[in-house]
Coordinates of C-alpha atoms and ligand atoms in Angstrom, one line a residue:
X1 CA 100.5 84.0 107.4
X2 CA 98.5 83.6 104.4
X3 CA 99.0 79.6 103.9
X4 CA 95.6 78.3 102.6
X5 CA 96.4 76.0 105.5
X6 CA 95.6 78.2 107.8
X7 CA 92.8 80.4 106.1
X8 CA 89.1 78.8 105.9
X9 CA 86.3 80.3 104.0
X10 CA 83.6 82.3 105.3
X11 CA 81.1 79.8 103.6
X12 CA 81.0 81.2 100.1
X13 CA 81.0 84.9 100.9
X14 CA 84.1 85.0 99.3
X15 CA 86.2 86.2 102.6
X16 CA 88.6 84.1 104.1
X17 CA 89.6 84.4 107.4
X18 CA 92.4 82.7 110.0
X19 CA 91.2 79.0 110.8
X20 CA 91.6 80.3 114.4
X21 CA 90.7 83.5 115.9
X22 CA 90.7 85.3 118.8
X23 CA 87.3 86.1 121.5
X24 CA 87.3 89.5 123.0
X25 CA 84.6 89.3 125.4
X26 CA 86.3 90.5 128.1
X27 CA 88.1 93.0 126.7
X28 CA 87.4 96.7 128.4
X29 CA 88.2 100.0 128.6
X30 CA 89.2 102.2 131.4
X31 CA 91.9 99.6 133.2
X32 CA 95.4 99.2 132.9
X33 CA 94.7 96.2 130.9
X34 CA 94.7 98.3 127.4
X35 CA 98.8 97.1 126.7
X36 CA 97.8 93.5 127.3
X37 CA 95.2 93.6 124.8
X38 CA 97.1 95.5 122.3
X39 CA 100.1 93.0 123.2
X40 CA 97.3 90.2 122.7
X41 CA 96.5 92.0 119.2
X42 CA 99.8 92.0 118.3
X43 CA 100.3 88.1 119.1
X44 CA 97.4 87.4 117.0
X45 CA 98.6 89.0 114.1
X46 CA 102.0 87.7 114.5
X47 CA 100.8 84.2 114.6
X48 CA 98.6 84.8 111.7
X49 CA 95.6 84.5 113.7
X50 CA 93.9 88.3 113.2
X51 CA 90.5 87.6 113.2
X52 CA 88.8 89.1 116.0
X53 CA 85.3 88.2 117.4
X54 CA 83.5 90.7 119.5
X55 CA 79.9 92.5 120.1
X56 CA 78.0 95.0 121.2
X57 CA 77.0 93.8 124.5
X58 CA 80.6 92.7 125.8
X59 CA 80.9 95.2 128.7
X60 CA 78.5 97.3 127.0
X61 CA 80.3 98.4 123.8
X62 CA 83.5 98.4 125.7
X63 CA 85.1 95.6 124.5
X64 CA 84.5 97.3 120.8
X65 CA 86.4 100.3 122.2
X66 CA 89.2 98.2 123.6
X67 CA 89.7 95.9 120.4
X68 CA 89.4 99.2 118.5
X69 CA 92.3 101.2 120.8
X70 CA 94.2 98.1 120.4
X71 CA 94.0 98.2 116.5
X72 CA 95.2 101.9 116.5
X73 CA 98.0 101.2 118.6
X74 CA 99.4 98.2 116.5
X75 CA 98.5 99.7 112.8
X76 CA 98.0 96.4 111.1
X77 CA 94.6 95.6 109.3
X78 CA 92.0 92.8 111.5
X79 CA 89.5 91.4 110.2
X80 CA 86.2 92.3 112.5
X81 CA 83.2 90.5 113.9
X82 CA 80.7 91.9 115.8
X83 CA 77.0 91.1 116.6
X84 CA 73.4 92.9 116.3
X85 CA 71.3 91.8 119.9
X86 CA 67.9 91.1 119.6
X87 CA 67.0 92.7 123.2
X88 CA 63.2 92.4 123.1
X89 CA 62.3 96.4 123.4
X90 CA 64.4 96.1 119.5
X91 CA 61.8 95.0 116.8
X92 CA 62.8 97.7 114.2
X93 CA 64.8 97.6 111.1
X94 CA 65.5 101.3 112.1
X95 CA 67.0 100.4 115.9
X96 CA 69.0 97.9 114.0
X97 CA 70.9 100.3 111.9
X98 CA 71.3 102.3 114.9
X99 CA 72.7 99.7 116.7
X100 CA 75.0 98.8 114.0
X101 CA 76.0 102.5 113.1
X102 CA 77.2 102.2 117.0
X103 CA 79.2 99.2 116.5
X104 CA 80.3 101.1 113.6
X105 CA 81.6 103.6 115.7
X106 CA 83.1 102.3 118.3
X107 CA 85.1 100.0 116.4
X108 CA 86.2 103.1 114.2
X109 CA 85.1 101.5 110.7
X110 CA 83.3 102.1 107.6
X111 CA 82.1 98.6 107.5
X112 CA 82.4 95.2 109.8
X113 CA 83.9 92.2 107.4
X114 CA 81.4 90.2 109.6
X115 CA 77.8 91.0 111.1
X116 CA 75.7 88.3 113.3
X117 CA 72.4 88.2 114.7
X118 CA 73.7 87.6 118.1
X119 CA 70.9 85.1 119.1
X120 CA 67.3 83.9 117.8
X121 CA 64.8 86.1 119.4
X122 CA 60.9 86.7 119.3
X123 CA 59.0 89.4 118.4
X124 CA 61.4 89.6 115.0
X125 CA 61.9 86.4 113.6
X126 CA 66.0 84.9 112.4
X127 CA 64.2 85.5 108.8
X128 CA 63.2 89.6 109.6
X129 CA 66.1 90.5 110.9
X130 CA 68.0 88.9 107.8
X131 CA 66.4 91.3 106.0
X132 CA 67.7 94.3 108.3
X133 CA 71.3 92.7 107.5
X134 CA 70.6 92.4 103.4
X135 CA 70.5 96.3 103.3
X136 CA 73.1 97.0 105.9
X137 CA 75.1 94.8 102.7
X138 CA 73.7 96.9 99.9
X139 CA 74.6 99.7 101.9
X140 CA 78.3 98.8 102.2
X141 CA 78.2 98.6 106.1
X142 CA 78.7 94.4 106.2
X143 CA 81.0 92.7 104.2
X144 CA 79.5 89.2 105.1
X145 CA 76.1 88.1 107.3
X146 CA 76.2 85.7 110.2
X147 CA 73.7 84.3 112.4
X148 CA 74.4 82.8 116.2
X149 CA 73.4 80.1 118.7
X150 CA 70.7 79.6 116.1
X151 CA 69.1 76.0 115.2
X152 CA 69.2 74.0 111.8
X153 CA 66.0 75.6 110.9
X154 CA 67.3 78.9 111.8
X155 CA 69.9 78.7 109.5
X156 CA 67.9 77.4 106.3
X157 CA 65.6 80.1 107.0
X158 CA 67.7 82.5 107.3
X159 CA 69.8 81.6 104.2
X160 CA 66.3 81.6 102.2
X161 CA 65.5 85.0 102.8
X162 CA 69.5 86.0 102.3
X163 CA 69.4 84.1 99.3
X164 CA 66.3 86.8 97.9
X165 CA 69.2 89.4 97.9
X166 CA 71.6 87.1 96.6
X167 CA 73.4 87.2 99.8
X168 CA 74.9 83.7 100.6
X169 CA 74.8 83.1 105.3
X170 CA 78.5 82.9 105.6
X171 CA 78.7 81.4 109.5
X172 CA 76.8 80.1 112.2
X173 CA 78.4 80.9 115.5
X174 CA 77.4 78.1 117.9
X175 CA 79.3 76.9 121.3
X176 CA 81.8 74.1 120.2
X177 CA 84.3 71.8 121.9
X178 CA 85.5 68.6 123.2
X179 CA 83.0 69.1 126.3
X180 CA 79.8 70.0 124.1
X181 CA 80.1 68.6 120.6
X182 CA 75.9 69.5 120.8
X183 CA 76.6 70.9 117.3
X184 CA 77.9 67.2 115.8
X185 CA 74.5 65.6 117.4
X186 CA 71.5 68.6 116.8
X187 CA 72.5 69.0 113.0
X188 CA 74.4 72.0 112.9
X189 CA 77.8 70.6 111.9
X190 CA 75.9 68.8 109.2
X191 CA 74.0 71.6 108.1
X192 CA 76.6 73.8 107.7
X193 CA 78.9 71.1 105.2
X194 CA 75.4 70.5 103.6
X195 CA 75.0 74.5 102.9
X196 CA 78.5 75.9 102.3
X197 CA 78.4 78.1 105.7
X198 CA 81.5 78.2 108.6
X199 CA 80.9 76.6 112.2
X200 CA 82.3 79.5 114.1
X201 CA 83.0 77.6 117.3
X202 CA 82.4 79.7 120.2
X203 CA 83.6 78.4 123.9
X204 CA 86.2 76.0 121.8
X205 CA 88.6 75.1 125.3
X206 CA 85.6 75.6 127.9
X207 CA 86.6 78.6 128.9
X208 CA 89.9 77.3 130.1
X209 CA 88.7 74.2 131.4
X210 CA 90.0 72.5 128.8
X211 CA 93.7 72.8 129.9
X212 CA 92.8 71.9 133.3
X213 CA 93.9 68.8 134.9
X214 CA 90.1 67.3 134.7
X215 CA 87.9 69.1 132.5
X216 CA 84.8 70.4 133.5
X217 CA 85.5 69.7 137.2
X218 CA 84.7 66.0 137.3
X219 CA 83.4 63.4 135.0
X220 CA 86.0 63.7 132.1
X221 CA 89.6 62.9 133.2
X222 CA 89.4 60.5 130.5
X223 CA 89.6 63.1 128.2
X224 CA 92.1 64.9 130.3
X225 CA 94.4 62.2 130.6
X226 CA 94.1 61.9 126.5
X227 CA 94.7 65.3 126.2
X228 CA 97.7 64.8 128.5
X229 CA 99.2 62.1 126.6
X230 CA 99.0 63.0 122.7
X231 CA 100.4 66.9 123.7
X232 CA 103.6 65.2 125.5
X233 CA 103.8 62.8 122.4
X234 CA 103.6 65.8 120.4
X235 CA 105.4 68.0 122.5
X236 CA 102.4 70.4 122.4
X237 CA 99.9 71.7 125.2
X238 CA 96.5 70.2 126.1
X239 CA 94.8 73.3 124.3
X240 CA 96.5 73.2 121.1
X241 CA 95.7 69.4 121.0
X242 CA 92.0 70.5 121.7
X243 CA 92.0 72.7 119.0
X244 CA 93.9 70.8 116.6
X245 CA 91.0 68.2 117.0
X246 CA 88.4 71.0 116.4
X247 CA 90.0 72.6 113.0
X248 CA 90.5 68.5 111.7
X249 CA 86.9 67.5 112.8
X250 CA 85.9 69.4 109.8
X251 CA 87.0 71.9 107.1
X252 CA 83.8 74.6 107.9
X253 CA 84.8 74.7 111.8
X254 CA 86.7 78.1 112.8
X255 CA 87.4 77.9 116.5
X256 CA 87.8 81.3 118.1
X257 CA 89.4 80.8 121.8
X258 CA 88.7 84.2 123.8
X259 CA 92.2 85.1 125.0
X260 CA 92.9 88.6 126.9
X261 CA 96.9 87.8 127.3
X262 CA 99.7 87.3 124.4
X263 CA 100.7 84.0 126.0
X264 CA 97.4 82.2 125.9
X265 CA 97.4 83.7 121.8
X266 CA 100.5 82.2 120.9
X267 CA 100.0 79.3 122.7
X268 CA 96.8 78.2 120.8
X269 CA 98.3 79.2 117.4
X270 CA 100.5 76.4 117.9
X271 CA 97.1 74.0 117.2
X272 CA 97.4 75.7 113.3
X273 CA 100.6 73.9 112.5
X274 CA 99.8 70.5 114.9
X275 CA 98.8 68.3 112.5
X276 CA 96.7 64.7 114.6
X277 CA 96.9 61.4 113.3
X278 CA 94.0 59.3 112.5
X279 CA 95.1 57.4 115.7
X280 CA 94.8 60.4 117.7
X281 CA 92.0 62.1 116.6
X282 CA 90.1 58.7 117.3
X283 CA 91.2 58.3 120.5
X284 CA 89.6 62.0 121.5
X285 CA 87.2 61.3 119.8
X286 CA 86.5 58.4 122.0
X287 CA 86.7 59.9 125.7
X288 CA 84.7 62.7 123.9
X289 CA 81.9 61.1 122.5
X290 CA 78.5 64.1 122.8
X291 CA 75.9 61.8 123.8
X292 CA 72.2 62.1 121.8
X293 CA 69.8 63.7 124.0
X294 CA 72.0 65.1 126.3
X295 CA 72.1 68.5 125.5
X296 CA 70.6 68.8 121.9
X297 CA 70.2 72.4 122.0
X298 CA 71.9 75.8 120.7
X299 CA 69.9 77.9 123.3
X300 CA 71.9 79.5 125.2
X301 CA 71.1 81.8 128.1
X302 CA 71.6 85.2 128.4
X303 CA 75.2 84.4 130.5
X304 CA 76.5 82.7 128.1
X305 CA 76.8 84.9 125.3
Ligands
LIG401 N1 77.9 83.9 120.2 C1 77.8 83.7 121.5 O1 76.7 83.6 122.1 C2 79.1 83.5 122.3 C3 79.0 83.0 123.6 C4 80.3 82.9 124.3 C5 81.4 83.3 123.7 N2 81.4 83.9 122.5 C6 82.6 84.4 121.8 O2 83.5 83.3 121.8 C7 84.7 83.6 122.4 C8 85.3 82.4 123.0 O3 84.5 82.0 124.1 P1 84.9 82.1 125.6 O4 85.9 83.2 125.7 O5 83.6 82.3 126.4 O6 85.4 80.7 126.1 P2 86.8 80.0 125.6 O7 87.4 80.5 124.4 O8 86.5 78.5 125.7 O9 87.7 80.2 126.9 C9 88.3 81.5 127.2 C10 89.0 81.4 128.5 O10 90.1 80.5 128.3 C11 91.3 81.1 128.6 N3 92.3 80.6 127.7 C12 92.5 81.0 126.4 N4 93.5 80.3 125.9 C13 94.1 79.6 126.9 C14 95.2 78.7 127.0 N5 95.9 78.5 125.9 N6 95.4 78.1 128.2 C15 94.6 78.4 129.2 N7 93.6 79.2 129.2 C16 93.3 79.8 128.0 C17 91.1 82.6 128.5 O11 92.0 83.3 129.4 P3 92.4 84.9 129.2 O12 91.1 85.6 128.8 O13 93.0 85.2 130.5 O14 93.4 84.9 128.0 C18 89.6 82.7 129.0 O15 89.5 82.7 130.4 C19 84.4 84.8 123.3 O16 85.5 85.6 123.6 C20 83.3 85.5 122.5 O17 84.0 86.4 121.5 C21 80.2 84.0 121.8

């Protein structure tokens, strides 16, 4: 599927990739699962949806081998994500090129068509490690440079310093979805219209809560019963509803649900072609409302990455 429609830019980096794509953090090596996720590959794909987000620390490179493995298998190009951690022992631009000629490697590839600084960590500043990530560009190794869980002054700083290579910061990964819009209330979304970079929207159906009969546990079966009544109106699912709202909240959001199982794949590309009305995106929007103050950050902790 190569319907604008269905494509969003990777701010102006000049890549587009699938409005939705596909989490691989628990992808793995050495189960039985290996057809699933080559099956779950192969949904993707199908449903125009090949845009696969993974990292070096999901089961410690594994999930790189698996998402690899399952690329062989199927034959068909992916676009790749994957992400550089800022453990504290790594303050070199030398361990970072080691570190990415590793991702390299696993994932069988000259070069990654994306390339995040997995989260904002001291000794080496967002801004130092950008400039790790400008050469691994001259070099030919990353086709575009990302930044995650990172802050509004993260990303202009880390732009600037791009920018000196004229290198544009195509995305800023950040958690995302109906049960923590933080990102529409801590400047992020805003940021990233105001400077041409893509909201890649990690955690977009709360890992699974989301389809659950009341979200989250307790607290939000508003939302749930919304959920519940616009997919039977629309003959869709509570997920792809969830979704739909994310991709229509704004152009530069690009939600990537982690799915390890066809099904779950084909199910949330149905959110691509479910168009909301104003009626019902106001109505989410309503029993959804992120409330100022709340939760106002992008830190995240180690777990949740
Ligand atoms: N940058 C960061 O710090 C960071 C942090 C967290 C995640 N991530 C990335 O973002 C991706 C997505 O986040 P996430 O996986 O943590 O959370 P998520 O996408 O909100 O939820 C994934 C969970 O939901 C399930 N699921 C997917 N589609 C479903 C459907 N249609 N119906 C019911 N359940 C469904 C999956 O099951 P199955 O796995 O069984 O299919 C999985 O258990 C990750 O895979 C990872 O690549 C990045």
């Amino acid at each position: 599927m190569n319907d604008s429609g269905t494509e969003r830019p990777l701010g102006r980096s000049g890549i587009s990739v699938p409005a939705l794509g596909v989490g691989t953090n628990r992808w793995n090596t050495g189960t039985s699962d290996q057809v699933r996720f080559t099956d779950t590959l192969a949904a993707a794909l199908d449903a125009g949806m090949g845009f696969f987000d993974t990292a070096e620390i999901y089961n410690e490179g594994r999930s790189e081998l698996a998402l690899r493995e399952a690329a062989r298998q199927d034959g068909r190009p992916v676009l790749l994500a994957s992400k550089f951690a800022p453990f504290p022992h790594r303050a070199t631009a030398a361990q970072f090129g080691w570190a990415l000629d590793k991702t390299l490697e696993r994932l069988g590839r000259e070069s990654l068509d994306l390339y995040y600084l997995h989260w904002p960590h001291l000794p080496r500043s967002v801004a130092a490690w950008m400039k790790a990530m400008a050469s691994a560009v001259k070099a030919g190794k990353i086709r575009a440079v990302g930044i995650s869980n990172c802050d509004v002054a993260q990303m202009r700083r880390a732009a600037d310093v791009l920018a000196r290579y004229g290198i544009p910061l195509a995305a800023n990964q950040v958690q995302y979805s109906l049960l923590h819009r933080t990102p529409e209330i801590d400047g992020v979304l805003d940021a990233c219209r105001q400077m041409d970079v893509a909201l890649v929207a990690h955690r977009p159906v709360g890992k699974g809560a989301i389809g659950a009969s009341s979200p989250a546990g307790s607290g939000r079966t508003a939302l749930a019963d919304t959920l519940r009544e616009v997919a039977a109106a629309r003959s869709a699912t509570a997920v792809q509803v969830a979704l739909a709202w994310l991709l229509k909240r704004d152009d530069h959001v690009i939600p990537i649900p982690g799915a390890a199982r066809p099904g779950h794949v084909r199910e949330n590309s149905g959110a691509l072609s479910l168009e909301l009305s104003e009626e019902e995106f106001a109505a989410i929007d309503r029993v959804s409302a992120p409330v100022p103050g709340a939760d106002a950050s992008n830190a995240v902790s180690k777990s949740a990455r």
